[in-house]
Structure formats: C-alpha cells, structure tokens
PDB file of C-alpha atoms in Angstrom:
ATOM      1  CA  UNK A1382    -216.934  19.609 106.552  1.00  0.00           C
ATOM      2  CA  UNK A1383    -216.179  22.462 104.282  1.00  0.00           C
ATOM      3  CA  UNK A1384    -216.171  25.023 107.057  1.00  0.00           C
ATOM      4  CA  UNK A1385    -213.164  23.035 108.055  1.00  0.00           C
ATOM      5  CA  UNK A1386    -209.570  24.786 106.454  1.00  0.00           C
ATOM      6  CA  UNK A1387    -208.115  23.096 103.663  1.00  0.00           C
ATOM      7  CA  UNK A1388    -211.447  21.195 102.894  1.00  0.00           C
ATOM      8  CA  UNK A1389    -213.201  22.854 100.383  1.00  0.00           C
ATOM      9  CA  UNK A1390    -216.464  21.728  98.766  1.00  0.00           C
ATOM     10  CA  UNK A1391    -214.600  19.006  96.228  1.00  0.00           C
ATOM     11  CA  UNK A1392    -212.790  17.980  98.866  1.00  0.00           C
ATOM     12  CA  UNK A1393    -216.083  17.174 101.548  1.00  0.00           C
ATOM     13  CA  UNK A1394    -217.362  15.897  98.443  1.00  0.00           C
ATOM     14  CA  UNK A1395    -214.783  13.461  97.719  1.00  0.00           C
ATOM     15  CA  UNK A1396    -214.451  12.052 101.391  1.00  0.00           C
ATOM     16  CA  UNK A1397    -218.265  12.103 101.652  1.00  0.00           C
ATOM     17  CA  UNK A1398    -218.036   9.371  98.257  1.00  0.00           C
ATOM     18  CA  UNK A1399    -215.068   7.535  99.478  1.00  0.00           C
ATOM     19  CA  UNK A1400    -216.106   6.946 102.944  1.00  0.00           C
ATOM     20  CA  UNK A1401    -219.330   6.934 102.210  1.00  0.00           C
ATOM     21  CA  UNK A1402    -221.278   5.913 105.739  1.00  0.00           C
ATOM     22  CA  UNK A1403    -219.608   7.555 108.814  1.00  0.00           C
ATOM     23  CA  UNK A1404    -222.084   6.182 111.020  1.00  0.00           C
ATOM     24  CA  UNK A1405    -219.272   3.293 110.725  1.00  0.00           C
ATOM     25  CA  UNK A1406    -217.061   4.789 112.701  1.00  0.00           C
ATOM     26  CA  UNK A1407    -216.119   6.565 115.547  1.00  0.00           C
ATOM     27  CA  UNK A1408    -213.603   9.613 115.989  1.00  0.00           C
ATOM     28  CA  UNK A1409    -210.256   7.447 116.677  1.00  0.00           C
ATOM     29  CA  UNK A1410    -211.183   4.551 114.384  1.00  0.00           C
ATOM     30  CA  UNK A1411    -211.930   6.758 111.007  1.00  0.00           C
ATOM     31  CA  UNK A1412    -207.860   7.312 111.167  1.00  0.00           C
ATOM     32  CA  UNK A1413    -206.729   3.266 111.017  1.00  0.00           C
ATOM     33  CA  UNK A1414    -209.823   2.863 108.485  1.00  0.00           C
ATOM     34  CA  UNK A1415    -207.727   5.200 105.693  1.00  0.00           C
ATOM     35  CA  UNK A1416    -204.510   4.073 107.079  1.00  0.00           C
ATOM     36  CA  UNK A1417    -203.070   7.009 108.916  1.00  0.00           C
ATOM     37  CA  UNK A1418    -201.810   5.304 111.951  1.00  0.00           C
ATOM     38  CA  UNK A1419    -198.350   3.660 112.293  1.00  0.00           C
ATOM     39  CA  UNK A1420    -197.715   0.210 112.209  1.00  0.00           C
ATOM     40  CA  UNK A1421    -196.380  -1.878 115.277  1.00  0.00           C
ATOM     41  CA  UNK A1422    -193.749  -4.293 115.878  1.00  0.00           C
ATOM     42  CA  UNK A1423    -193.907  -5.552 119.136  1.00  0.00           C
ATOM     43  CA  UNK A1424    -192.984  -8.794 120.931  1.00  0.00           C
ATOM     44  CA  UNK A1425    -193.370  -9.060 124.577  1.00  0.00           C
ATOM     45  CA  UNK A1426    -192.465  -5.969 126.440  1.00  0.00           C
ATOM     46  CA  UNK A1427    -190.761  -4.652 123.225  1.00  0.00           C
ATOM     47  CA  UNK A1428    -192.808  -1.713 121.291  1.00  0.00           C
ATOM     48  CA  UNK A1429    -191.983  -0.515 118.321  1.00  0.00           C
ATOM     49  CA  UNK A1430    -193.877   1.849 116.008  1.00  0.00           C
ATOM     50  CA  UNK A1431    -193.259   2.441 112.105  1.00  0.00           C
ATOM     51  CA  UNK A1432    -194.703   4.556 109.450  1.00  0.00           C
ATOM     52  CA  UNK A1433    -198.318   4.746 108.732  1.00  0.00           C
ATOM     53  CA  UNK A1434    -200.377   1.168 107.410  1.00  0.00           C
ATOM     54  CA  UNK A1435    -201.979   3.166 104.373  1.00  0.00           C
ATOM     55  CA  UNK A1436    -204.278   0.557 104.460  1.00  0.00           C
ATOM     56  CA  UNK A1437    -207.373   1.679 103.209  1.00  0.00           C
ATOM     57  CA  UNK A1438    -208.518   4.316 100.800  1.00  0.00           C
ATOM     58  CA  UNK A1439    -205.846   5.920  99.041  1.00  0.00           C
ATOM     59  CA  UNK A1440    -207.955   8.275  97.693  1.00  0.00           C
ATOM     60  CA  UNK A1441    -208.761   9.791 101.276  1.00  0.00           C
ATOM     61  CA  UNK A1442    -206.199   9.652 102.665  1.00  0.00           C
ATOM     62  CA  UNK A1443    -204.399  11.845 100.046  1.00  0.00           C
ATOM     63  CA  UNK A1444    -207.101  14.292 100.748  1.00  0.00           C
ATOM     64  CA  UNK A1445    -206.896  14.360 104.327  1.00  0.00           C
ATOM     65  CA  UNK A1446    -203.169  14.437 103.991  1.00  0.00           C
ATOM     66  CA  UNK A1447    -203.753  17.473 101.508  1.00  0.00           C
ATOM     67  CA  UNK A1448    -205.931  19.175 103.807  1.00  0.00           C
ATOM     68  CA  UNK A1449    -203.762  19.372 106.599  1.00  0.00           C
ATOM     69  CA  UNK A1450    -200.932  21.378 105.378  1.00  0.00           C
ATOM     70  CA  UNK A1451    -203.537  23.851 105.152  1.00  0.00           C
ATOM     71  CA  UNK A1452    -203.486  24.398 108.886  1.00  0.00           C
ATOM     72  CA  UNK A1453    -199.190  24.981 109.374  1.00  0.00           C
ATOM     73  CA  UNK A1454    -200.041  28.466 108.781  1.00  0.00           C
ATOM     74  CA  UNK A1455    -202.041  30.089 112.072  1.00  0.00           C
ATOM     75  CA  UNK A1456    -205.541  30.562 111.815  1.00  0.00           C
ATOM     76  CA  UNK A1457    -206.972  33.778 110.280  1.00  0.00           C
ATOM     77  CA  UNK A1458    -210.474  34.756 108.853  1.00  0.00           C
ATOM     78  CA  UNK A1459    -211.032  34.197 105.553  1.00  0.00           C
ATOM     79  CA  UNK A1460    -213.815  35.214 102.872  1.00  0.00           C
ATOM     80  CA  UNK A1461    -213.469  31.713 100.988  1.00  0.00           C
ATOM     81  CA  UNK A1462    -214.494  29.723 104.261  1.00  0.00           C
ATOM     82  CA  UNK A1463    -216.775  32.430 105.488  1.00  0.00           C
ATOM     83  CA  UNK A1464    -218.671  31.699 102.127  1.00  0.00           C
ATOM     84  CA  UNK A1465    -218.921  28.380 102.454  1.00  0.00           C
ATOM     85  CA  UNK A1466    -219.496  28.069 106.420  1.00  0.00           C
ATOM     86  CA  UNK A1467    -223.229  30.812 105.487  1.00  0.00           C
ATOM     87  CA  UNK A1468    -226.232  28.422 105.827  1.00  0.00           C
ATOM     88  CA  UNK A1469    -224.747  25.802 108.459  1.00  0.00           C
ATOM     89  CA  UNK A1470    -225.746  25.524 111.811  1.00  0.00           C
ATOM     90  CA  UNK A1471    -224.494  27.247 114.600  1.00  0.00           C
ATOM     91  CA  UNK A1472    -223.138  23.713 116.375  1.00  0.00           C
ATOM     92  CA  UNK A1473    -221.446  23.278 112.858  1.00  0.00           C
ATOM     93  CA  UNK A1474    -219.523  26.068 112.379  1.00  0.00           C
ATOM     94  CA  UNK A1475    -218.656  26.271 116.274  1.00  0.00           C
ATOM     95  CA  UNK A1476    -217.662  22.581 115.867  1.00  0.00           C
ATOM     96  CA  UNK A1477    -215.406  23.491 112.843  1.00  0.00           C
ATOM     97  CA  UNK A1478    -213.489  26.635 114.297  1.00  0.00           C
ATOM     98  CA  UNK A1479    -212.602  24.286 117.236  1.00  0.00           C
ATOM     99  CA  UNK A1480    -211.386  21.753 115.345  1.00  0.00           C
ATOM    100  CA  UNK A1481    -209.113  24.009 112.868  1.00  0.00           C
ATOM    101  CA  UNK A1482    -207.751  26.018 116.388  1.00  0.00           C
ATOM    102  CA  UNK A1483    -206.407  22.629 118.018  1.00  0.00           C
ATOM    103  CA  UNK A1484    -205.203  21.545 114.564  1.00  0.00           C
ATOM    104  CA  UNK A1485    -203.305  24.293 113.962  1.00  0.00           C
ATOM    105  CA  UNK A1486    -202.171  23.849 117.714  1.00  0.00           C
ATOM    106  CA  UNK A1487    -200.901  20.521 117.041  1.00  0.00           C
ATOM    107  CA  UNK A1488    -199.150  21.398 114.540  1.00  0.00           C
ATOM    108  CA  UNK A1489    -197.412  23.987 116.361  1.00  0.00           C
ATOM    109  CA  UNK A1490    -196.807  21.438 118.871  1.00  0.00           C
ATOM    110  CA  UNK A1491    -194.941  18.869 116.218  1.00  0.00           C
ATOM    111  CA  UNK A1492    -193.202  21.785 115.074  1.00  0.00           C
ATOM    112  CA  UNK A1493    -191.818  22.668 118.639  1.00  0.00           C
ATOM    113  CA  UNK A1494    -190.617  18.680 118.811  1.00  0.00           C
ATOM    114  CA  UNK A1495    -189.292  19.482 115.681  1.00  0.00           C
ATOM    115  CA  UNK A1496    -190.798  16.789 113.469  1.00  0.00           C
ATOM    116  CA  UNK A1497    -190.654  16.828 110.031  1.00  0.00           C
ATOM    117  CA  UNK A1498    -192.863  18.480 108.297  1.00  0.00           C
ATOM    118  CA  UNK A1499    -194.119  15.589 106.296  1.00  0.00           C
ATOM    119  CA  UNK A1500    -194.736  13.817 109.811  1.00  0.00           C
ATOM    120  CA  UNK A1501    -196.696  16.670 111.302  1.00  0.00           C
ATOM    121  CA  UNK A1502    -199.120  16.473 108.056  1.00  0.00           C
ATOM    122  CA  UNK A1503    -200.040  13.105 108.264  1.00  0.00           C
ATOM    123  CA  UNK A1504    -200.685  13.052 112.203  1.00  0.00           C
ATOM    124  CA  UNK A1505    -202.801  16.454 111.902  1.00  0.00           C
ATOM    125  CA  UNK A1506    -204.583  14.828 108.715  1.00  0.00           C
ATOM    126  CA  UNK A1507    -205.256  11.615 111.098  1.00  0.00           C
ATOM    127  CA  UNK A1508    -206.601  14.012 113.458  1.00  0.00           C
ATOM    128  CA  UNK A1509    -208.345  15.943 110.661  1.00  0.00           C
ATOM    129  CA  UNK A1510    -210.244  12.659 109.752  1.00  0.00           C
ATOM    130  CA  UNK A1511    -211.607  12.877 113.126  1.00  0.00           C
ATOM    131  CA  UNK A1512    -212.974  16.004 113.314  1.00  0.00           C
ATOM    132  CA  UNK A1513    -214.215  14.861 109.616  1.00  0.00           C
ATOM    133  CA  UNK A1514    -216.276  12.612 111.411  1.00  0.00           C
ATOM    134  CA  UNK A1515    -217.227  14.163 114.293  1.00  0.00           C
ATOM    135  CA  UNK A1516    -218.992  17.267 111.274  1.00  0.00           C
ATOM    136  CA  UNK A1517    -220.708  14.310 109.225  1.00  0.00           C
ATOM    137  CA  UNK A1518    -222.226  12.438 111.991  1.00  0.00           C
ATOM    138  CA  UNK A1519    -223.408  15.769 113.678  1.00  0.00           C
ATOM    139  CA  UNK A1520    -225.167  17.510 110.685  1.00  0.00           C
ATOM    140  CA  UNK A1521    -226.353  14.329 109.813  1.00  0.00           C
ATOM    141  CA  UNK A1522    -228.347  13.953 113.240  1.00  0.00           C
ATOM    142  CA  UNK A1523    -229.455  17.703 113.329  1.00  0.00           C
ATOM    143  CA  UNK A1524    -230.480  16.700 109.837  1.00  0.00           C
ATOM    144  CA  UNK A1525    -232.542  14.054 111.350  1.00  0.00           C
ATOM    145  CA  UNK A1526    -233.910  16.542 114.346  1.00  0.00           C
ATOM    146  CA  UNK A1527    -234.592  18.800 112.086  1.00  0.00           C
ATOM    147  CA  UNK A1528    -237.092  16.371 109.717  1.00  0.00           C
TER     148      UNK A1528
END
C-alpha cells in the first residue's frame, strides 16, 4: 500500500491494524465498511443522497481521507515513494501507479464539476480504500504463491 501517494509506511501500517483482515471485503464494500459513502433517503420513486454514514472506523477513515488530498496535485516521480515501492513486486507497483493515475484523474474530474474540495477528498479517499484493498489482497496471495 505504501507505493500508493499519500500512504506512507505509518499510514499502511495503521489501516493494515484497523482493518485488520481484507479478505472481508471486496473493492466497493471496503468504502461503506469505514463509512465513506453517503447516506440515503428514499421513499418510493424519491432518491435522495446525504453526506457520508461515517459509520465505521474513525480512525481509517481519517487516514484514507488524509491520503487523498495527496493526489489534487498531478502525478510526478518522487524519491520518497520510489524508496519505498524497491523490493515489491512488479504486479504491485504496476497496480499502485494505476491506481494513483485514475485517482488523480478523478479528482481532476470533481474539480471540473466543480465540487468542493472537501467533497472531492472524501470520494477519492472512498476510492482510495479500494485500491487499498485491491494492494492487500494481491500481495497477500503472491505472498501465498510465493510460499
């Protein structure tokens, strides 16, 4: 997770403790689980959506939220993330450039629909939780290929 921008190793750490086993989740449920989706009114044909639930960990979701304003600015190389991407796997660190290019692209996106800012860091840190996921569960099973 740490080859991920804004996610550094405390950070990995920390979600790694709070969430503990990802293997409960998939990619679009890890979101609700911290509470980073918005709440619904809705009565017959009527839909209405709120602000977020922030059920869940509080903890997390700060970090996620965190995290995310990390990728408003566009994506550029960086020593820091270089340093701590040496010693993955390849499927890893492809993984995490993909997921900080369409991050960054959605938030360019919110930006264009001109959401606040505070909006556009809590959707990309839903979607960050995601891509979270989608790094634990798949060094975890080339972990487990691997021995």
């Amino acid at each position: 997770m740490s080859c991920l921008r804004g996610v550094s190793t405390l950070t990995a750490t920390g979600l790694c403790v709070e969430v503990a086993d990802w293997h409960r989740f998939t990619g679009a449920t890890t979101g609700s689980y911290l509470g980073l989706v918005p709440s619904e009114f809705s009565s017959g044909a009527r839909r209405v959506q709120g602000g977020i639930t922030k059920t869940g960990n509080s903890h997390a979701r700060r970090l996620l939220v965190e995290s995310a304003w990390h990728h408003r600015r566009p994506l550029r190389s960086s020593r820091e993330r270089a340093r701590r991407a040496d010693g993955q796997p390849a499927a890893v660190r492809d993984r995490a450039e993909a997921g900080n290019r369409r991050l960054h692209q959605r938030w360019t996106r919110l930006d264009h629909r001109n959401k606040r800012p505070t909006v556009a860091a809590v959707a990309v840190a839903r979607e960050l939780a995601g891509w979270c996921w989608s790094l634990a569960t798949l060094k975890e099973a080339a972990a487990a290929r691997t021995g």
